[in-house]
Amino acid sequence: MDTRLSYFYDRAKVLADGNEALERLMNLSVTRVYMRETDDENGELLYWLNSAEIYHIRDWLRASLVNDVAWLQRLDDLGRPKKIMKCGTLAALVREANKDMRKQASKAAGTKLVAGDEVIEYECADGWTVVRLLTTAALDLESGLMGHCIGNGAYDEGLANPDTRFLSLRDRRGKPHATMEIVGDKLIQLQGKQNKRPLYRYVSLLIPYFNVKRIRCTDAGARLVTDIERRTWSLDDLPVSLHIESDDNAEFLTLSSGQSPIRLPRYLA
């Protein structure tokens, strides 16, 4: 088997988290178009494996399965959904995801919340807050306002897990600008609108929260690193000296910045 293909099969398995139907759809969509679009064995592989677009497509497919949408039943002669098989590029898959998400968002954006659907967990600078989303209604509204798939059933099962928290960064008017998934003390995802990476000015407001809660952020693909003292830094604003430890105590790659060494994990998204 092509080494690149095996990497993608492994990645699809991880992203599907035991959901065989989702794993199959990931391979029919992302893995297939990667093998079609590029023959690069090094330069683009890590980008593709960790790109925001892949997470965006994964969330779209997961929500589609949860809601058993009609297009899943429209199959070609080989039993593959025509909707994703017609997409020959990653960009085409993203367009399909965005189109479906816009339809769902138009419905979810009108969701009315009641007391207990969400609660302020942390007060940031300048009147901004980190709000914890506690119910399916809260997830649906966040999904509608942010244009991603935290709602529509895709993440509902996480609400029953006491170790999982879904959070939203809100401005002074209560408008969301970033959505987070935290499991235990680890940041799993930090997404902006339509699963894009949040702007630095939003991320910088969250760093004090991560530090107070001692959240590990290094492996979230959010341009954040957490040092061995549980202090989190943005890759856009690193200190002179930094010692970072990855989850699996992997080897460190020492880089130079000015006169002081920076110790980073071997791979950073």
PDB file of C-alpha atoms in Angstrom:
ATOM      1  CA  MET A   1       0.000   0.000   0.000  1.00  0.00           C
ATOM      2  CA  ASP A   2       1.171   3.542  -0.771  1.00  0.00           C
ATOM      3  CA  THR A   3       2.648   5.015   2.426  1.00  0.00           C
ATOM      4  CA  ARG A   4       0.620   8.194   1.987  1.00  0.00           C
ATOM      5  CA  LEU A   5      -2.577   6.184   1.692  1.00  0.00           C
ATOM      6  CA  SER A   6      -1.842   4.277   4.892  1.00  0.00           C
ATOM      7  CA  TYR A   7      -1.317   7.593   6.726  1.00  0.00           C
ATOM      8  CA  PHE A   8      -4.751   8.755   5.602  1.00  0.00           C
ATOM      9  CA  TYR A   9      -6.465   5.491   6.491  1.00  0.00           C
ATOM     10  CA  ASP A  10      -4.939   5.800   9.968  1.00  0.00           C
ATOM     11  CA  ARG A  11      -6.002   9.442  10.225  1.00  0.00           C
ATOM     12  CA  ALA A  12      -9.555   8.647   9.165  1.00  0.00           C
ATOM     13  CA  LYS A  13      -9.739   5.969  11.863  1.00  0.00           C
ATOM     14  CA  VAL A  14      -8.583   8.429  14.528  1.00  0.00           C
ATOM     15  CA  LEU A  15     -10.945  11.190  13.414  1.00  0.00           C
ATOM     16  CA  ALA A  16     -13.890   8.781  13.216  1.00  0.00           C
ATOM     17  CA  ASP A  17     -13.254   7.638  16.813  1.00  0.00           C
ATOM     18  CA  GLY A  18     -14.767   4.186  16.397  1.00  0.00           C
ATOM     19  CA  ASN A  19     -17.594   5.233  14.070  1.00  0.00           C
ATOM     20  CA  GLU A  20     -17.141   2.847  11.127  1.00  0.00           C
ATOM     21  CA  ALA A  21     -19.688   4.621   8.920  1.00  0.00           C
ATOM     22  CA  LEU A  22     -17.901   7.937   9.449  1.00  0.00           C
ATOM     23  CA  GLU A  23     -14.514   6.340   8.808  1.00  0.00           C
ATOM     24  CA  ARG A  24     -15.793   4.982   5.489  1.00  0.00           C
ATOM     25  CA  LEU A  25     -17.132   8.399   4.452  1.00  0.00           C
ATOM     26  CA  MET A  26     -13.833  10.054   5.396  1.00  0.00           C
ATOM     27  CA  ASN A  27     -11.956   7.630   3.155  1.00  0.00           C
ATOM     28  CA  LEU A  28     -14.423   8.058   0.302  1.00  0.00           C
ATOM     29  CA  SER A  29     -14.065  11.825   0.533  1.00  0.00           C
ATOM     30  CA  VAL A  30     -10.828  13.203   1.984  1.00  0.00           C
ATOM     31  CA  THR A  31      -8.528  10.210   1.424  1.00  0.00           C
ATOM     32  CA  ARG A  32      -9.754   9.764  -2.148  1.00  0.00           C
ATOM     33  CA  VAL A  33      -9.294  13.405  -3.205  1.00  0.00           C
ATOM     34  CA  TYR A  34      -5.890  13.641  -1.523  1.00  0.00           C
ATOM     35  CA  MET A  35      -4.598  10.710  -3.559  1.00  0.00           C
ATOM     36  CA  ARG A  36      -6.121  12.283  -6.650  1.00  0.00           C
ATOM     37  CA  GLU A  37      -4.939  15.858  -6.083  1.00  0.00           C
ATOM     38  CA  THR A  38      -1.311  15.386  -5.107  1.00  0.00           C
ATOM     39  CA  ASP A  39       1.607  13.033  -5.499  1.00  0.00           C
ATOM     40  CA  ASP A  40       3.712  14.887  -2.919  1.00  0.00           C
ATOM     41  CA  GLU A  41       5.061  12.494  -0.308  1.00  0.00           C
ATOM     42  CA  ASN A  42       6.442  15.036   2.147  1.00  0.00           C
ATOM     43  CA  GLY A  43       5.691  18.725   1.840  1.00  0.00           C
ATOM     44  CA  GLU A  44       1.891  18.622   1.797  1.00  0.00           C
ATOM     45  CA  LEU A  45       1.221  15.426   3.724  1.00  0.00           C
ATOM     46  CA  LEU A  46       1.370  16.866   7.248  1.00  0.00           C
ATOM     47  CA  TYR A  47      -0.696  19.870   6.175  1.00  0.00           C
ATOM     48  CA  TRP A  48      -3.393  17.653   4.756  1.00  0.00           C
ATOM     49  CA  LEU A  49      -3.450  15.350   7.758  1.00  0.00           C
ATOM     50  CA  ASN A  50      -3.978  18.265  10.173  1.00  0.00           C
ATOM     51  CA  SER A  51      -5.768  20.877   8.065  1.00  0.00           C
ATOM     52  CA  ALA A  52      -8.842  22.679   9.360  1.00  0.00           C
ATOM     53  CA  GLU A  53     -10.646  21.627   6.188  1.00  0.00           C
ATOM     54  CA  ILE A  54     -10.415  17.960   7.165  1.00  0.00           C
ATOM     55  CA  TYR A  55     -11.972  18.635  10.582  1.00  0.00           C
ATOM     56  CA  HIS A  56     -14.636  20.745   8.887  1.00  0.00           C
ATOM     57  CA  ILE A  57     -15.530  17.902   6.511  1.00  0.00           C
ATOM     58  CA  ARG A  58     -15.424  15.349   9.352  1.00  0.00           C
ATOM     59  CA  ASP A  59     -17.919  17.379  11.404  1.00  0.00           C
ATOM     60  CA  TRP A  60     -20.215  17.780   8.386  1.00  0.00           C
ATOM     61  CA  LEU A  61     -20.188  14.047   7.694  1.00  0.00           C
ATOM     62  CA  ARG A  62     -20.744  13.193  11.351  1.00  0.00           C
ATOM     63  CA  ALA A  63     -23.748  15.529  11.593  1.00  0.00           C
ATOM     64  CA  SER A  64     -25.121  14.068   8.358  1.00  0.00           C
ATOM     65  CA  LEU A  65     -24.927  10.557   9.809  1.00  0.00           C
ATOM     66  CA  VAL A  66     -26.528  11.580  13.104  1.00  0.00           C
ATOM     67  CA  ASN A  67     -29.435  13.203  11.243  1.00  0.00           C
ATOM     68  CA  ASP A  68     -29.613  10.459   8.578  1.00  0.00           C
ATOM     69  CA  VAL A  69     -29.865  13.054   5.809  1.00  0.00           C
ATOM     70  CA  ALA A  70     -31.390  12.078   2.483  1.00  0.00           C
ATOM     71  CA  TRP A  71     -28.211  12.346   0.389  1.00  0.00           C
ATOM     72  CA  LEU A  72     -26.659   9.429   2.270  1.00  0.00           C
ATOM     73  CA  GLN A  73     -29.177   7.145   0.578  1.00  0.00           C
ATOM     74  CA  ARG A  74     -28.505   8.393  -2.954  1.00  0.00           C
ATOM     75  CA  LEU A  75     -25.812   5.922  -3.994  1.00  0.00           C
ATOM     76  CA  ASP A  76     -23.859   5.042  -7.115  1.00  0.00           C
ATOM     77  CA  ASP A  77     -23.528   1.501  -8.495  1.00  0.00           C
ATOM     78  CA  LEU A  78     -20.806   0.743  -5.926  1.00  0.00           C
ATOM     79  CA  GLY A  79     -22.911   1.848  -2.963  1.00  0.00           C
ATOM     80  CA  ARG A  80     -21.104   5.168  -2.469  1.00  0.00           C
ATOM     81  CA  PRO A  81     -22.965   8.454  -1.792  1.00  0.00           C
ATOM     82  CA  LYS A  82     -23.104  10.392  -5.058  1.00  0.00           C
ATOM     83  CA  LYS A  83     -22.865  13.723  -3.239  1.00  0.00           C
ATOM     84  CA  ILE A  84     -19.297  13.126  -2.094  1.00  0.00           C
ATOM     85  CA  MET A  85     -18.189  11.026  -5.053  1.00  0.00           C
ATOM     86  CA  LYS A  86     -18.896  13.906  -7.434  1.00  0.00           C
ATOM     87  CA  CYS A  87     -16.319  16.004  -5.540  1.00  0.00           C
ATOM     88  CA  GLY A  88     -12.900  15.716  -7.143  1.00  0.00           C
ATOM     89  CA  THR A  89     -11.043  18.170  -4.914  1.00  0.00           C
ATOM     90  CA  LEU A  90     -10.805  19.145  -1.275  1.00  0.00           C
ATOM     91  CA  ALA A  91     -12.246  22.552  -2.177  1.00  0.00           C
ATOM     92  CA  ALA A  92     -15.295  20.872  -3.694  1.00  0.00           C
ATOM     93  CA  LEU A  93     -15.862  18.867  -0.516  1.00  0.00           C
ATOM     94  CA  VAL A  94     -15.585  22.043   1.565  1.00  0.00           C
ATOM     95  CA  ARG A  95     -18.157  23.755  -0.678  1.00  0.00           C
ATOM     96  CA  GLU A  96     -20.596  20.884  -0.154  1.00  0.00           C
ATOM     97  CA  ALA A  97     -20.004  21.001   3.597  1.00  0.00           C
ATOM     98  CA  ASN A  98     -20.519  24.770   3.686  1.00  0.00           C
ATOM     99  CA  LYS A  99     -23.703  24.528   1.624  1.00  0.00           C
ATOM    100  CA  ASP A 100     -25.240  21.994   4.000  1.00  0.00           C
ATOM    101  CA  MET A 101     -24.024  23.892   7.041  1.00  0.00           C
ATOM    102  CA  ARG A 102     -25.618  27.120   5.813  1.00  0.00           C
ATOM    103  CA  LYS A 103     -28.961  25.332   5.542  1.00  0.00           C
ATOM    104  CA  GLN A 104     -28.673  23.998   9.084  1.00  0.00           C
ATOM    105  CA  ALA A 105     -27.348  27.304  10.407  1.00  0.00           C
ATOM    106  CA  SER A 106     -30.349  29.208   9.087  1.00  0.00           C
ATOM    107  CA  LYS A 107     -32.544  26.932  11.192  1.00  0.00           C
ATOM    108  CA  ALA A 108     -30.350  26.779  14.293  1.00  0.00           C
ATOM    109  CA  ALA A 109     -29.594  30.512  14.455  1.00  0.00           C
ATOM    110  CA  GLY A 110     -33.169  31.069  15.618  1.00  0.00           C
ATOM    111  CA  THR A 111     -32.863  28.648  18.552  1.00  0.00           C
ATOM    112  CA  LYS A 112     -34.191  30.200  21.754  1.00  0.00           C
ATOM    113  CA  LEU A 113     -32.267  29.480  24.928  1.00  0.00           C
ATOM    114  CA  VAL A 114     -33.625  29.276  28.453  1.00  0.00           C
ATOM    115  CA  ALA A 115     -31.971  29.422  31.855  1.00  0.00           C
ATOM    116  CA  GLY A 116     -29.541  26.548  32.285  1.00  0.00           C
ATOM    117  CA  ASP A 117     -28.620  26.189  28.610  1.00  0.00           C
ATOM    118  CA  GLU A 118     -25.315  27.964  29.162  1.00  0.00           C
ATOM    119  CA  VAL A 119     -23.321  29.547  31.965  1.00  0.00           C
ATOM    120  CA  ILE A 120     -20.407  31.974  32.201  1.00  0.00           C
ATOM    121  CA  GLU A 121     -17.305  30.019  33.176  1.00  0.00           C
ATOM    122  CA  TYR A 122     -14.652  32.731  32.994  1.00  0.00           C
ATOM    123  CA  GLU A 123     -14.473  36.514  32.647  1.00  0.00           C
ATOM    124  CA  CYS A 124     -11.826  37.634  30.152  1.00  0.00           C
ATOM    125  CA  ALA A 125     -10.426  41.124  29.576  1.00  0.00           C
ATOM    126  CA  ASP A 126     -12.521  44.005  28.205  1.00  0.00           C
ATOM    127  CA  GLY A 127     -15.868  42.467  29.138  1.00  0.00           C
ATOM    128  CA  TRP A 128     -15.427  39.296  27.064  1.00  0.00           C
ATOM    129  CA  THR A 129     -16.409  35.952  28.582  1.00  0.00           C
ATOM    130  CA  VAL A 130     -15.922  32.211  28.170  1.00  0.00           C
ATOM    131  CA  VAL A 131     -19.366  30.597  28.211  1.00  0.00           C
ATOM    132  CA  ARG A 132     -19.939  26.890  28.784  1.00  0.00           C
ATOM    133  CA  LEU A 133     -22.548  25.280  26.516  1.00  0.00           C
ATOM    134  CA  LEU A 134     -24.615  22.839  28.572  1.00  0.00           C
ATOM    135  CA  THR A 135     -27.464  21.612  26.366  1.00  0.00           C
ATOM    136  CA  THR A 136     -28.242  20.536  22.815  1.00  0.00           C
ATOM    137  CA  ALA A 137     -30.054  23.841  22.303  1.00  0.00           C
ATOM    138  CA  ALA A 138     -26.895  25.745  23.259  1.00  0.00           C
ATOM    139  CA  LEU A 139     -24.834  23.652  20.845  1.00  0.00           C
ATOM    140  CA  ASP A 140     -27.372  24.218  18.071  1.00  0.00           C
ATOM    141  CA  LEU A 141     -27.361  27.985  18.554  1.00  0.00           C
ATOM    142  CA  GLU A 142     -23.554  28.106  18.617  1.00  0.00           C
ATOM    143  CA  SER A 143     -23.524  26.079  15.425  1.00  0.00           C
ATOM    144  CA  GLY A 144     -25.978  28.417  13.762  1.00  0.00           C
ATOM    145  CA  LEU A 145     -24.096  31.570  14.709  1.00  0.00           C
ATOM    146  CA  MET A 146     -20.632  30.180  13.943  1.00  0.00           C
ATOM    147  CA  GLY A 147     -21.428  28.118  10.839  1.00  0.00           C
ATOM    148  CA  HIS A 148     -19.833  24.892  12.036  1.00  0.00           C
ATOM    149  CA  CYS A 149     -21.165  21.528  13.188  1.00  0.00           C
ATOM    150  CA  ILE A 150     -20.945  21.573  16.960  1.00  0.00           C
ATOM    151  CA  GLY A 151     -24.744  21.448  16.847  1.00  0.00           C
ATOM    152  CA  ASN A 152     -27.215  19.437  14.793  1.00  0.00           C
ATOM    153  CA  GLY A 153     -26.448  16.329  16.861  1.00  0.00           C
ATOM    154  CA  ALA A 154     -22.792  15.975  15.883  1.00  0.00           C
ATOM    155  CA  TYR A 155     -21.443  16.553  19.409  1.00  0.00           C
ATOM    156  CA  ASP A 156     -24.530  15.953  21.572  1.00  0.00           C
ATOM    157  CA  GLU A 157     -23.141  12.765  23.123  1.00  0.00           C
ATOM    158  CA  GLY A 158     -20.251  14.773  24.590  1.00  0.00           C
ATOM    159  CA  LEU A 159     -22.700  16.620  26.841  1.00  0.00           C
ATOM    160  CA  ALA A 160     -23.189  13.423  28.846  1.00  0.00           C
ATOM    161  CA  ASN A 161     -19.452  13.084  29.494  1.00  0.00           C
ATOM    162  CA  PRO A 162     -18.496  14.942  32.700  1.00  0.00           C
ATOM    163  CA  ASP A 163     -14.920  15.289  31.434  1.00  0.00           C
ATOM    164  CA  THR A 164     -15.983  17.079  28.243  1.00  0.00           C
ATOM    165  CA  ARG A 165     -16.664  20.814  28.071  1.00  0.00           C
ATOM    166  CA  PHE A 166     -17.915  22.825  25.117  1.00  0.00           C
ATOM    167  CA  LEU A 167     -17.116  26.514  25.426  1.00  0.00           C
ATOM    168  CA  SER A 168     -17.663  29.719  23.488  1.00  0.00           C
ATOM    169  CA  LEU A 169     -15.678  32.962  23.539  1.00  0.00           C
ATOM    170  CA  ARG A 170     -18.199  35.826  23.603  1.00  0.00           C
ATOM    171  CA  ASP A 171     -17.723  39.547  23.137  1.00  0.00           C
ATOM    172  CA  ARG A 172     -19.404  42.232  25.267  1.00  0.00           C
ATOM    173  CA  ARG A 173     -22.626  41.850  23.270  1.00  0.00           C
ATOM    174  CA  GLY A 174     -22.671  38.080  23.688  1.00  0.00           C
ATOM    175  CA  LYS A 175     -21.618  37.364  20.103  1.00  0.00           C
ATOM    176  CA  PRO A 176     -19.443  34.212  19.707  1.00  0.00           C
ATOM    177  CA  HIS A 177     -16.009  34.375  18.050  1.00  0.00           C
ATOM    178  CA  ALA A 178     -14.426  31.009  18.895  1.00  0.00           C
ATOM    179  CA  THR A 179     -15.666  27.599  19.997  1.00  0.00           C
ATOM    180  CA  MET A 180     -13.694  25.115  22.100  1.00  0.00           C
ATOM    181  CA  GLU A 181     -13.862  21.463  23.017  1.00  0.00           C
ATOM    182  CA  ILE A 182     -11.916  20.507  26.140  1.00  0.00           C
ATOM    183  CA  VAL A 183     -11.662  16.965  27.486  1.00  0.00           C
ATOM    184  CA  GLY A 184     -10.210  16.709  30.966  1.00  0.00           C
ATOM    185  CA  ASP A 185      -7.336  19.168  30.999  1.00  0.00           C
ATOM    186  CA  LYS A 186      -6.663  19.013  27.256  1.00  0.00           C
ATOM    187  CA  LEU A 187      -7.809  21.387  24.516  1.00  0.00           C
ATOM    188  CA  ILE A 188      -9.093  19.196  21.672  1.00  0.00           C
ATOM    189  CA  GLN A 189     -10.354  21.866  19.277  1.00  0.00           C
ATOM    190  CA  LEU A 190     -10.364  25.651  19.021  1.00  0.00           C
ATOM    191  CA  GLN A 191     -12.354  26.788  15.986  1.00  0.00           C
ATOM    192  CA  GLY A 192     -13.522  30.064  14.524  1.00  0.00           C
ATOM    193  CA  LYS A 193     -16.344  30.584  12.078  1.00  0.00           C
ATOM    194  CA  GLN A 194     -16.813  27.698   9.633  1.00  0.00           C
ATOM    195  CA  ASN A 195     -14.041  25.820  11.487  1.00  0.00           C
ATOM    196  CA  LYS A 196     -11.413  28.358  10.450  1.00  0.00           C
ATOM    197  CA  ARG A 197      -8.574  29.191  12.838  1.00  0.00           C
ATOM    198  CA  PRO A 198      -9.644  32.060  15.147  1.00  0.00           C
ATOM    199  CA  LEU A 199      -7.883  35.382  14.776  1.00  0.00           C
ATOM    200  CA  TYR A 200      -4.938  36.017  17.082  1.00  0.00           C
ATOM    201  CA  ARG A 201      -6.774  38.789  18.939  1.00  0.00           C
ATOM    202  CA  TYR A 202      -9.428  36.267  19.993  1.00  0.00           C
ATOM    203  CA  VAL A 203      -6.929  33.569  20.935  1.00  0.00           C
ATOM    204  CA  SER A 204      -4.939  36.052  23.046  1.00  0.00           C
ATOM    205  CA  LEU A 205      -8.049  36.682  25.158  1.00  0.00           C
ATOM    206  CA  LEU A 206      -8.283  32.952  25.882  1.00  0.00           C
ATOM    207  CA  ILE A 207      -4.685  32.381  26.992  1.00  0.00           C
ATOM    208  CA  PRO A 208      -5.296  33.648  30.568  1.00  0.00           C
ATOM    209  CA  TYR A 209      -8.223  31.213  30.805  1.00  0.00           C
ATOM    210  CA  PHE A 210      -6.041  28.320  29.667  1.00  0.00           C
ATOM    211  CA  ASN A 211      -3.402  29.303  32.216  1.00  0.00           C
ATOM    212  CA  VAL A 212      -5.843  29.606  35.128  1.00  0.00           C
ATOM    213  CA  LYS A 213      -7.449  26.265  34.285  1.00  0.00           C
ATOM    214  CA  ARG A 214      -4.045  24.696  33.482  1.00  0.00           C
ATOM    215  CA  ILE A 215      -5.262  23.453  30.118  1.00  0.00           C
ATOM    216  CA  ARG A 216      -2.806  21.640  27.833  1.00  0.00           C
ATOM    217  CA  CYS A 217      -3.037  23.149  24.355  1.00  0.00           C
ATOM    218  CA  THR A 218       0.031  21.922  22.461  1.00  0.00           C
ATOM    219  CA  ASP A 219      -1.620  19.175  20.413  1.00  0.00           C
ATOM    220  CA  ALA A 220      -4.831  21.001  19.431  1.00  0.00           C
ATOM    221  CA  GLY A 221      -3.514  22.380  16.127  1.00  0.00           C
ATOM    222  CA  ALA A 222      -4.438  25.884  17.287  1.00  0.00           C
ATOM    223  CA  ARG A 223      -0.995  27.547  17.081  1.00  0.00           C
ATOM    224  CA  LEU A 224      -0.747  27.269  20.865  1.00  0.00           C
ATOM    225  CA  VAL A 225       1.901  25.548  22.959  1.00  0.00           C
ATOM    226  CA  THR A 226       1.884  24.697  26.644  1.00  0.00           C
ATOM    227  CA  ASP A 227       5.186  24.537  28.485  1.00  0.00           C
ATOM    228  CA  ILE A 228       6.184  22.110  31.240  1.00  0.00           C
ATOM    229  CA  GLU A 229       4.884  24.553  33.871  1.00  0.00           C
ATOM    230  CA  ARG A 230       1.436  24.549  32.256  1.00  0.00           C
ATOM    231  CA  ARG A 231       1.729  28.052  30.812  1.00  0.00           C
ATOM    232  CA  THR A 232       0.281  28.459  27.340  1.00  0.00           C
ATOM    233  CA  TRP A 233       1.779  30.627  24.619  1.00  0.00           C
ATOM    234  CA  SER A 234       0.728  31.588  21.122  1.00  0.00           C
ATOM    235  CA  LEU A 235       3.150  30.713  18.326  1.00  0.00           C
ATOM    236  CA  ASP A 236       2.638  34.316  17.238  1.00  0.00           C
ATOM    237  CA  ASP A 237       4.036  35.621  20.535  1.00  0.00           C
ATOM    238  CA  LEU A 238       6.598  33.195  21.980  1.00  0.00           C
ATOM    239  CA  PRO A 239       8.917  34.014  24.871  1.00  0.00           C
ATOM    240  CA  VAL A 240      12.677  33.992  24.366  1.00  0.00           C
ATOM    241  CA  SER A 241      13.050  30.592  26.016  1.00  0.00           C
ATOM    242  CA  LEU A 242      10.451  27.861  25.964  1.00  0.00           C
ATOM    243  CA  HIS A 243      10.428  24.203  27.015  1.00  0.00           C
ATOM    244  CA  ILE A 244       7.439  22.277  25.708  1.00  0.00           C
ATOM    245  CA  GLU A 245       6.527  18.708  26.516  1.00  0.00           C
ATOM    246  CA  SER A 246       4.203  16.730  24.250  1.00  0.00           C
ATOM    247  CA  ASP A 247       1.559  14.330  25.527  1.00  0.00           C
ATOM    248  CA  ASP A 248       3.619  11.232  24.830  1.00  0.00           C
ATOM    249  CA  ASN A 249       6.956  12.657  26.056  1.00  0.00           C
ATOM    250  CA  ALA A 250       8.259  12.480  22.496  1.00  0.00           C
ATOM    251  CA  GLU A 251      11.719  13.704  21.552  1.00  0.00           C
ATOM    252  CA  PHE A 252      12.238  17.445  21.390  1.00  0.00           C
ATOM    253  CA  LEU A 253      13.501  19.396  18.440  1.00  0.00           C
ATOM    254  CA  THR A 254      15.675  22.314  19.564  1.00  0.00           C
ATOM    255  CA  LEU A 255      15.424  25.458  17.488  1.00  0.00           C
ATOM    256  CA  SER A 256      17.215  28.756  17.871  1.00  0.00           C
ATOM    257  CA  SER A 257      15.552  32.114  18.424  1.00  0.00           C
ATOM    258  CA  GLY A 258      17.958  34.954  18.982  1.00  0.00           C
ATOM    259  CA  GLN A 259      20.473  33.962  21.630  1.00  0.00           C
ATOM    260  CA  SER A 260      18.215  31.649  23.577  1.00  0.00           C
ATOM    261  CA  PRO A 261      17.101  28.122  22.622  1.00  0.00           C
ATOM    262  CA  ILE A 262      13.469  27.207  22.101  1.00  0.00           C
ATOM    263  CA  ARG A 263      12.560  23.575  22.669  1.00  0.00           C
ATOM    264  CA  LEU A 264       9.598  22.434  20.604  1.00  0.00           C
ATOM    265  CA  PRO A 265       7.925  19.100  19.927  1.00  0.00           C
ATOM    266  CA  ARG A 266       9.130  17.446  16.770  1.00  0.00           C
ATOM    267  CA  TYR A 267       5.862  18.309  15.027  1.00  0.00           C
ATOM    268  CA  LEU A 268       3.620  21.318  15.505  1.00  0.00           C
ATOM    269  CA  ALA A 269       0.533  22.114  13.473  1.00  0.00           C
TER     270      ALA A 269
END
